[in-house]
Structures are given as structure tokens and as C-alpha cells.
CSV table of C-alpha atoms in Angstrom, one decimal:
chain,number,residue,atom,x,y,z
A,1398,MET,CA,-21.8,22.3,3.1
A,1399,SER,CA,-21.8,18.4,1.2
A,1400,SER,CA,-24.0,16.3,0.5
A,1401,MET,CA,-23.0,12.8,-0.5
A,1402,VAL,CA,-24.8,10.1,-2.8
A,1403,LEU,CA,-25.5,7.2,-4.6
A,1404,CYS,CA,-26.5,8.1,-8.1
A,1405,PRO,CA,-29.8,6.3,-10.0
A,1406,ARG,CA,-26.8,3.5,-10.6
A,1407,GLY,CA,-25.8,2.6,-7.9
A,1408,ILE,CA,-22.6,2.8,-7.7
A,1409,HIS,CA,-21.0,6.5,-8.0
A,1410,TYR,CA,-21.4,8.9,-5.0
A,1411,TYR,CA,-21.5,12.6,-6.3
A,1412,ASP,CA,-21.8,15.1,-4.1
A,1413,ALA,CA,-25.4,16.6,-4.3
A,1414,SER,CA,-24.8,20.3,-3.4
A,1415,LYS,CA,-23.4,20.8,-6.4
A,1416,TYR,CA,-24.0,19.3,-8.8
A,1417,GLU,CA,-27.7,18.1,-10.5
A,1418,LYS,CA,-26.3,14.3,-11.9
A,1419,CYS,CA,-23.5,12.6,-10.8
A,1420,PRO,CA,-20.4,13.9,-12.8
A,1421,TYR,CA,-19.4,9.9,-13.2
A,1422,CYS,CA,-22.8,8.7,-14.9
A,1423,GLU,CA,-22.9,12.5,-17.6
A,1424,ARG,CA,-19.1,11.5,-18.5
A,1425,ILE,CA,-19.6,7.7,-19.0
A,1426,GLU,CA,-22.9,8.7,-21.5
A,1427,SER,CA,-20.4,11.6,-23.2
A,1428,GLY,CA,-18.5,9.1,-23.8
A,1429,ARG,CA,-15.5,10.3,-21.8
A,1430,GLY,CA,-14.8,7.4,-19.9
A,1431,GLY,CA,-16.5,4.1,-17.8
A,1432,GLU,CA,-18.9,1.4,-18.7
A,1433,PRO,CA,-22.5,1.5,-17.5
A,1434,THR,CA,-21.9,-1.1,-14.7
A,1435,ALA,CA,-20.7,-1.7,-12.1
A,1436,PRO,CA,-18.4,-5.7,-12.0
A,1437,GLY,CA,-20.3,-8.1,-10.1
A,1438,ILE,CA,-20.5,-8.3,-6.3
A,1439,SER,CA,-19.9,-12.7,-7.7
A,1440,GLY,CA,-18.6,-14.3,-9.5
A,1441,GLU,CA,-15.3,-14.1,-12.2
A,1442,SER,CA,-14.0,-10.4,-11.6
A,1443,SER,CA,-15.0,-7.9,-14.6
A,1444,GLY,CA,-10.8,-7.4,-15.4
A,1445,MET,CA,-11.5,-3.1,-15.3
A,1446,SER,CA,-7.8,-1.7,-15.5
A,1447,ARG,CA,-6.8,2.1,-13.8
A,1448,ILE,CA,-5.7,4.7,-15.6
A,1449,THR,CA,-3.5,7.1,-14.7
A,1450,THR,CA,-3.9,11.0,-14.8
A,1451,PRO,CA,-0.8,12.3,-14.7
A,1452,VAL,CA,-1.1,15.6,-11.8
A,1453,SER,CA,0.4,19.3,-13.2
A,1454,GLY,CA,3.0,20.8,-10.1
A,1455,ALA,CA,3.8,17.1,-9.7
A,1456,PRO,CA,6.9,16.7,-8.2
A,1457,GLU,CA,9.2,14.0,-9.8
A,1458,ALA,CA,8.3,10.8,-9.3
A,1459,ALA,CA,11.8,9.3,-6.8
A,1460,PRO,CA,14.9,6.9,-8.0
A,1461,ALA,CA,15.4,3.0,-7.8
A,1462,LYS,CA,12.3,2.3,-5.3
A,1463,SER,CA,9.9,4.6,-5.9
A,1464,ARG,CA,7.0,4.2,-7.6
A,1465,ALA,CA,3.6,4.5,-9.7
A,1466,ARG,CA,0.2,5.6,-7.7
A,1467,ARG,CA,-1.7,6.1,-9.7
A,1468,HIS,CA,-4.7,9.1,-9.4
A,1469,VAL,CA,-8.0,8.6,-10.7
A,1470,ASP,CA,-9.6,5.2,-10.9
A,1471,SER,CA,-11.9,5.5,-14.2
A,1472,SER,CA,-14.2,1.8,-12.9
A,1473,PRO,CA,-17.2,2.5,-12.8
A,1474,THR,CA,-17.5,2.3,-9.4
A,1475,ALA,CA,-15.6,4.5,-8.7
A,1476,ALA,CA,-16.7,8.0,-6.5
A,1477,TRP,CA,-14.9,11.3,-8.0
A,1478,TYR,CA,-14.8,14.3,-6.7
A,1479,PRO,CA,-14.4,18.4,-7.4
A,1480,SER,CA,-11.7,19.9,-5.7
A,1481,GLU,CA,-10.2,23.6,-7.4
A,1482,ASP,CA,-6.8,25.1,-5.9
A,1483,GLU,CA,-5.8,28.6,-5.2
A,1484,SER,CA,-5.0,28.6,-9.5
A,1485,GLY,CA,-8.0,27.0,-10.5
A,1486,ARG,CA,-6.8,24.0,-11.5
A,1487,ARG,CA,-10.1,21.5,-11.6
A,1488,ASP,CA,-8.7,18.1,-10.4
A,1489,TYR,CA,-10.9,14.9,-8.5
A,1490,TYR,CA,-10.5,12.8,-5.9
A,1491,GLU,CA,-11.8,9.5,-5.0
A,1492,PRO,CA,-13.0,8.8,-1.3
A,1493,VAL,CA,-10.7,6.3,1.1
A,1494,VAL,CA,-13.5,3.4,1.8
A,1495,GLY,CA,-10.6,2.2,3.9
A,1496,TRP,CA,-7.1,1.1,5.0
A,1497,LEU,CA,-4.8,-2.8,4.1
A,1498,VAL,CA,-2.2,-2.5,7.6
A,1499,VAL,CA,0.8,-4.2,6.6
A,1500,VAL,CA,1.8,-6.1,10.0
A,1501,ASP,CA,4.1,-8.5,8.4
A,1502,GLY,CA,6.2,-8.8,6.1
A,1503,PRO,CA,9.1,-6.6,3.6
A,1504,GLU,CA,6.7,-3.3,4.2
A,1505,LYS,CA,5.6,-3.8,7.8
A,1506,GLY,CA,3.5,-0.1,8.6
A,1507,ARG,CA,3.1,1.2,5.7
A,1508,ASP,CA,-0.8,1.4,5.0
A,1509,TYR,CA,-2.9,1.7,1.9
A,1510,ARG,CA,-5.6,3.3,1.6
A,1511,ILE,CA,-8.5,1.6,0.0
A,1512,VAL,CA,-10.9,3.5,-2.4
A,1513,PRO,CA,-14.6,2.6,-4.4
A,1514,GLY,CA,-14.7,-0.3,-6.5
A,1515,ARG,CA,-11.0,-1.7,-7.7
A,1516,ASN,CA,-8.4,-2.0,-5.4
A,1517,SER,CA,-5.5,-5.3,-6.5
A,1518,ILE,CA,-2.7,-6.4,-4.2
A,1519,GLY,CA,0.5,-7.6,-6.2
A,1520,ARG,CA,3.9,-7.2,-7.4
A,1521,ASP,CA,3.0,-4.3,-9.9
A,1522,PRO,CA,3.8,-1.4,-9.8
A,1523,SER,CA,0.5,-0.5,-10.9
A,1524,ALA,CA,-1.3,-2.5,-7.9
A,1525,GLU,CA,-3.3,-0.2,-5.6
A,1526,VAL,CA,-1.2,-1.7,-3.0
A,1527,ALA,CA,1.9,-1.8,-4.8
A,1528,ILE,CA,4.1,-5.2,-2.6
A,1529,GLU,CA,7.8,-4.3,-3.5
A,1530,GLY,CA,10.6,-8.0,-2.5
A,1531,ASP,CA,7.6,-10.6,-1.6
A,1532,GLU,CA,9.3,-13.0,-3.8
A,1533,LEU,CA,6.0,-15.4,-3.1
A,1534,MET,CA,3.4,-12.5,-3.9
A,1535,SER,CA,1.6,-13.0,-7.9
A,1536,LYS,CA,2.1,-8.8,-9.8
A,1537,GLU,CA,-0.9,-9.3,-9.8
A,1538,HIS,CA,-2.2,-11.3,-6.7
A,1539,ALA,CA,-5.2,-10.5,-5.3
A,1540,VAL,CA,-7.8,-8.0,-4.1
A,1541,LEU,CA,-10.0,-6.2,-2.8
A,1542,TYR,CA,-13.4,-4.4,-3.3
A,1543,TYR,CA,-15.3,-2.3,-2.0
A,1544,TYR,CA,-19.7,-1.8,-3.6
A,1545,ALA,CA,-20.7,1.0,-2.5
A,1546,GLU,CA,-25.2,-0.1,-2.9
A,1547,ASN,CA,-24.7,-2.7,-0.1
A,1548,ASN,CA,-21.9,-1.1,1.7
A,1549,GLN,CA,-19.8,-4.4,1.5
A,1550,PHE,CA,-15.7,-5.2,1.7
A,1551,TYR,CA,-15.1,-8.9,-0.5
A,1552,LEU,CA,-12.3,-10.2,-1.2
A,1553,GLU,CA,-10.8,-12.2,-4.5
A,1554,ASP,CA,-7.9,-15.2,-5.5
A,1555,ASN,CA,-7.0,-13.7,-8.8
A,1556,ARG,CA,-5.6,-17.5,-9.7
A,1557,SER,CA,-2.4,-16.6,-8.1
A,1558,LYS,CA,0.3,-19.8,-8.0
A,1559,HIS,CA,1.1,-18.9,-3.7
A,1560,GLY,CA,-3.0,-19.0,-2.7
A,1561,THR,CA,-4.7,-16.1,-0.8
A,1562,PHE,CA,-6.1,-16.7,2.3
A,1563,LEU,CA,-7.6,-14.7,5.9
A,1564,MET,CA,-5.7,-16.1,9.3
A,1565,PRO,CA,-4.9,-17.3,12.5
A,1566,GLU,CA,-7.1,-19.9,10.2
A,1567,LYS,CA,-4.8,-20.5,7.0
A,1568,ALA,CA,-8.8,-20.2,5.4
A,1569,LEU,CA,-8.3,-20.2,2.1
A,1570,VAL,CA,-9.8,-18.3,-0.1
A,1571,ALA,CA,-11.1,-20.2,-3.0
A,1572,GLU,CA,-13.9,-17.4,-4.5
A,1573,ARG,CA,-15.0,-14.0,-3.8
A,1574,ARG,CA,-16.1,-13.9,-0.8
A,1575,PRO,CA,-17.3,-10.8,2.1
A,1576,VAL,CA,-14.4,-9.4,5.4
A,1577,GLU,CA,-14.5,-6.7,7.2
A,1578,ASP,CA,-12.7,-4.0,9.8
A,1579,GLY,CA,-9.9,-7.1,12.2
A,1580,ASN,CA,-9.6,-9.1,9.1
A,1581,ARG,CA,-6.2,-10.8,8.6
A,1582,ILE,CA,-5.0,-11.1,5.3
A,1583,LYS,CA,-2.0,-12.9,4.4
A,1584,VAL,CA,-0.5,-13.1,-0.3
A,1585,GLY,CA,2.5,-14.5,0.0
A,1586,LYS,CA,4.5,-13.6,2.8
A,1587,THR,CA,2.5,-10.3,3.7
A,1588,THR,CA,0.6,-10.3,6.4
A,1589,PHE,CA,-2.6,-7.3,6.3
A,1590,ILE,CA,-5.0,-6.5,8.2
A,1591,LEU,CA,-8.7,-4.3,7.0
A,1592,LYS,CA,-9.2,-1.2,9.2
A,1593,THR,CA,-12.3,0.1,7.3
A,1594,LEU,CA,-13.9,3.3,7.5
A,1595,CYS,CA,-17.2,2.3,6.0
A,1596,GLY,CA,-19.4,0.0,7.7
A,1597,LYS,CA,-22.3,0.2,9.8
A,1598,GLU,CA,-21.2,3.0,11.3
A,1599,PHE,CA,-20.0,5.8,8.7
A,1600,THR,CA,-20.5,5.5,5.3
A,1601,TRP,CA,-20.3,8.4,2.6
A,1602,GLU,CA,-23.5,8.5,1.6
A,1603,LYS,CA,-24.7,10.2,4.9
A,1604,GLU,CA,-22.3,12.2,6.1
A,1605,GLU,CA,-23.6,15.2,5.1
């Protein structure tokens, strides 16, 4: 049975039943990736980017409207869990902490999983929440964060041309602010509802 715990840095979740130490912190200490500190909860975003790790045997991307989805988050807030397939190939994945569901706009009905740390929202195909066909949305329009340390979601506009709003009040998101389950977020012509998994009733740290 897994036993998810928060590392001493208060940044990553890992399975204590499989690891004596946080595997991601070990990657940092050995110089194989990541940074030793997490983005601050207040102030400007860290600007750290995510990387793509090719998946062996994965199907080729479809042409036209296909978008590149990043496989592994290399940011320091990423929670890395191991898994093995029948061939013994070792892989890592990030736990879902919530979803953004499009309720109005070009991709109405689509949902996007939110992972620990930084989740960019925009037209860029490499964004965690990549929206096609919304000409009012910037390439990286806004950022949604989840911090395991205080079990809280935050929304931040990324100096976009058309702004980021909390609906229905049309409250402009001028700086990083907390958001919660059920909040409606308007980015360009697209409106999302935030549905959280992690919150008062559940966190990966508590789940065993």
C-alpha cells in the first residue's frame, strides 16, 4: 500500500513505502534536473519551464489539430511517482490535483488535468492548458498554481493583452490570488470552471 508523504523541502510528494528519501530531491542534489526551491506564493512567477521526455512506444501525434502534451514536469514542485510496465520500463507521472473544464468558448466540453506546481494556460501548444481557436488568448495568457505545502490553488495573469477574469463578477486578476473549487475563470473567449481534487477533504499526502 502506498504512503504518500511531503519531502523535507515541503515541495514534492513521494511514495515512502518505496523510497527512503524523496527521489526528486535526489535528482536535484545529483545535478540531474530541477531547482532547490519552489516558486513563491506571492510576487512574480518563477518563469521556470517544463520539459518533454519522449515515451518509448507511444503512438505518433496526429497531424493538423494535434498538440504536444508534456510528459514529465521538471519544475521543483512536481510530484514524481514511479511505475513499471510489463517490460520493466520505468516511467514517472504526476498526480492530478484538479481539472479546468471549458464551459464556454472554442473548446467547450473539454477538460484539462491540473498537476502540482505551475500550469500555464494559453494558445501555445506546449502549454499545460492549450486552447486552439481563441484569438483573444495570449500564447501564455495565465498561470494556475497548486502548492502542496499549503494545499492551495492560485491564479495569476501573465501580463496578457486582454486580461484574466473571475466570473460572473468580471473581477480582473491583477496579481496572484487564491482560487477554489467552482470558481469560473475567463481567459480570452474561453470560460473554465475549476474542479479541485485536492482540498479540505483530500490530499495525496493523507492518502495511504
